[in-house]
């Protein structure tokens, strides 16, 4: 009896995040855009999860979004906030919120980094509106 050959999965061609060489302080990140049905998927995929088409291309996402929801993590003396951000391309991403005050859902946020200091890949958003104003 011969063993079944296991085929190694090929990694997706799509890259989630990159830093532009011309502006290293301003990260860019991408989703896959299906040319068949128009669906945007994050993280990027080679096959559209909506229509199963293989006609996906990378599309850069906006660095501006709106805070959809958030939660608090940490202890009373070291609170951090994380949340979901809605982007104009109909994509929702999760990331760290760079603020010391409790955020308010619905405020604009700006992507400031794709890697938090001392951590692996994650999105870091700065709140761009005044809290409580």
CSV table of C-alpha atoms in Angstrom, one decimal:
chain,number,residue,atom,x,y,z
A,1,UNK,CA,0.0,0.0,0.0
A,2,UNK,CA,1.5,3.3,-1.0
A,3,UNK,CA,1.3,6.4,1.2
A,4,UNK,CA,-0.9,9.2,0.0
A,5,UNK,CA,1.2,12.1,-1.1
A,6,UNK,CA,0.3,15.2,0.8
A,7,UNK,CA,0.4,18.3,-1.2
A,8,UNK,CA,1.7,21.4,0.6
A,9,UNK,CA,-0.7,24.3,0.4
A,10,UNK,CA,0.6,27.2,-1.6
A,11,UNK,CA,0.6,30.5,0.3
A,12,UNK,CA,-1.7,33.2,-1.0
A,13,UNK,CA,-0.1,35.6,-3.4
A,14,UNK,CA,-1.8,38.5,-1.6
A,15,UNK,CA,0.1,40.5,1.0
A,16,UNK,CA,-1.9,42.0,3.9
A,17,UNK,CA,0.4,44.9,4.7
A,18,UNK,CA,3.3,46.6,3.2
A,19,UNK,CA,5.2,49.9,3.8
A,20,UNK,CA,5.7,52.1,0.8
A,21,UNK,CA,9.4,52.8,0.0
A,22,UNK,CA,8.6,56.5,-0.7
A,23,UNK,CA,6.8,57.1,2.6
A,24,UNK,CA,8.0,54.5,5.2
A,25,UNK,CA,6.1,56.3,8.0
A,26,UNK,CA,2.8,55.7,6.2
A,27,UNK,CA,1.9,52.1,5.9
A,28,UNK,CA,-0.5,50.7,3.3
A,29,UNK,CA,-2.5,47.5,3.4
A,30,UNK,CA,-4.6,45.7,1.0
A,31,UNK,CA,-7.7,43.5,0.5
A,32,UNK,CA,-8.5,41.3,-2.4
A,33,UNK,CA,-11.1,42.6,-4.9
A,34,UNK,CA,-13.1,40.1,-6.9
A,35,UNK,CA,-13.3,41.2,-10.5
A,36,UNK,CA,-16.3,38.9,-11.1
A,37,UNK,CA,-18.7,40.0,-8.3
A,38,UNK,CA,-17.0,43.1,-6.8
A,39,UNK,CA,-16.6,41.7,-3.3
A,40,UNK,CA,-13.7,43.0,-1.2
A,41,UNK,CA,-12.2,40.5,1.2
A,42,UNK,CA,-9.8,41.0,4.1
A,43,UNK,CA,-7.4,39.5,4.6
A,44,UNK,CA,-6.7,39.1,0.9
A,45,UNK,CA,-7.3,35.7,-0.7
A,46,UNK,CA,-6.6,34.2,-4.1
A,47,UNK,CA,-10.2,32.9,-4.4
A,48,UNK,CA,-13.3,35.0,-3.7
A,49,UNK,CA,-15.2,33.6,-0.7
A,50,UNK,CA,-18.5,35.0,-2.0
A,51,UNK,CA,-18.6,33.6,-5.6
A,52,UNK,CA,-15.5,31.3,-5.7
A,53,UNK,CA,-14.0,33.2,-8.6
A,54,UNK,CA,-10.2,33.1,-9.0
A,55,UNK,CA,-10.3,36.6,-10.6
A,56,UNK,CA,-9.1,38.5,-7.5
A,57,UNK,CA,-6.7,41.4,-7.5
A,58,UNK,CA,-5.0,43.3,-4.7
A,59,UNK,CA,-6.6,46.6,-3.8
A,60,UNK,CA,-5.1,49.1,-1.4
A,61,UNK,CA,-7.3,50.1,1.5
A,62,UNK,CA,-7.9,53.5,2.9
A,63,UNK,CA,-5.9,54.6,5.9
A,64,UNK,CA,-9.0,56.4,7.3
A,65,UNK,CA,-12.0,54.7,8.8
A,66,UNK,CA,-14.7,54.8,11.4
A,67,UNK,CA,-14.6,53.0,14.8
A,68,UNK,CA,-17.4,50.4,14.7
A,69,UNK,CA,-16.9,48.9,18.2
A,70,UNK,CA,-14.2,48.5,20.9
A,71,UNK,CA,-13.4,46.8,24.1
A,72,UNK,CA,-11.0,47.4,27.0
A,73,UNK,CA,-8.1,45.0,27.8
A,74,UNK,CA,-5.6,45.0,30.6
A,75,UNK,CA,-5.7,45.9,34.2
A,76,UNK,CA,-7.0,49.0,35.9
A,77,UNK,CA,-3.5,50.6,35.9
A,78,UNK,CA,-2.6,49.6,32.4
A,79,UNK,CA,-5.7,49.8,30.1
A,80,UNK,CA,-5.6,49.4,26.4
A,81,UNK,CA,-8.3,49.6,23.8
A,82,UNK,CA,-8.9,47.4,20.8
A,83,UNK,CA,-11.6,47.6,18.3
A,84,UNK,CA,-13.1,47.0,14.8
A,85,UNK,CA,-12.8,49.8,12.2
A,86,UNK,CA,-15.0,50.1,9.2
A,87,UNK,CA,-13.1,51.2,6.0
A,88,UNK,CA,-14.7,52.9,3.0
A,89,UNK,CA,-14.1,49.8,0.9
A,90,UNK,CA,-16.7,47.8,2.9
A,91,UNK,CA,-14.0,46.0,4.9
A,92,UNK,CA,-13.9,45.8,8.7
A,93,UNK,CA,-10.5,45.3,10.4
A,94,UNK,CA,-9.4,44.7,14.0
A,95,UNK,CA,-6.7,46.7,15.7
A,96,UNK,CA,-5.2,48.5,18.6
A,97,UNK,CA,-6.5,51.9,19.4
A,98,UNK,CA,-3.8,54.4,20.2
A,99,UNK,CA,-5.5,56.4,23.0
A,100,UNK,CA,-5.5,56.8,26.7
A,101,UNK,CA,-9.2,57.8,26.9
A,102,UNK,CA,-12.1,55.5,26.3
A,103,UNK,CA,-13.0,55.8,22.6
A,104,UNK,CA,-16.5,56.6,21.3
A,105,UNK,CA,-18.0,54.4,18.5
A,106,UNK,CA,-18.5,56.3,15.3
A,107,UNK,CA,-15.4,58.5,15.5
A,108,UNK,CA,-13.0,58.7,12.6
A,109,UNK,CA,-9.6,56.9,13.0
A,110,UNK,CA,-6.4,56.9,11.0
A,111,UNK,CA,-4.1,54.0,10.5
A,112,UNK,CA,-0.8,54.9,12.1
A,113,UNK,CA,1.2,51.6,12.0
A,114,UNK,CA,0.9,48.0,11.0
A,115,UNK,CA,3.1,46.7,13.9
A,116,UNK,CA,2.7,47.7,17.5
A,117,UNK,CA,6.0,48.2,19.3
A,118,UNK,CA,7.3,44.8,20.7
A,119,UNK,CA,4.5,42.8,19.0
A,120,UNK,CA,3.8,40.9,15.8
A,121,UNK,CA,1.7,42.3,13.0
A,122,UNK,CA,-1.4,44.2,14.1
A,123,UNK,CA,-3.1,47.4,13.0
A,124,UNK,CA,-2.7,50.5,15.2
A,125,UNK,CA,-5.2,53.3,14.8
A,126,UNK,CA,-5.1,56.9,16.1
A,127,UNK,CA,-8.4,58.6,17.0
A,128,UNK,CA,-8.7,61.6,14.7
A,129,UNK,CA,-11.7,63.3,16.4
A,130,UNK,CA,-11.8,65.0,19.8
A,131,UNK,CA,-13.4,62.7,22.4
A,132,UNK,CA,-16.5,64.1,24.0
A,133,UNK,CA,-16.7,67.2,21.7
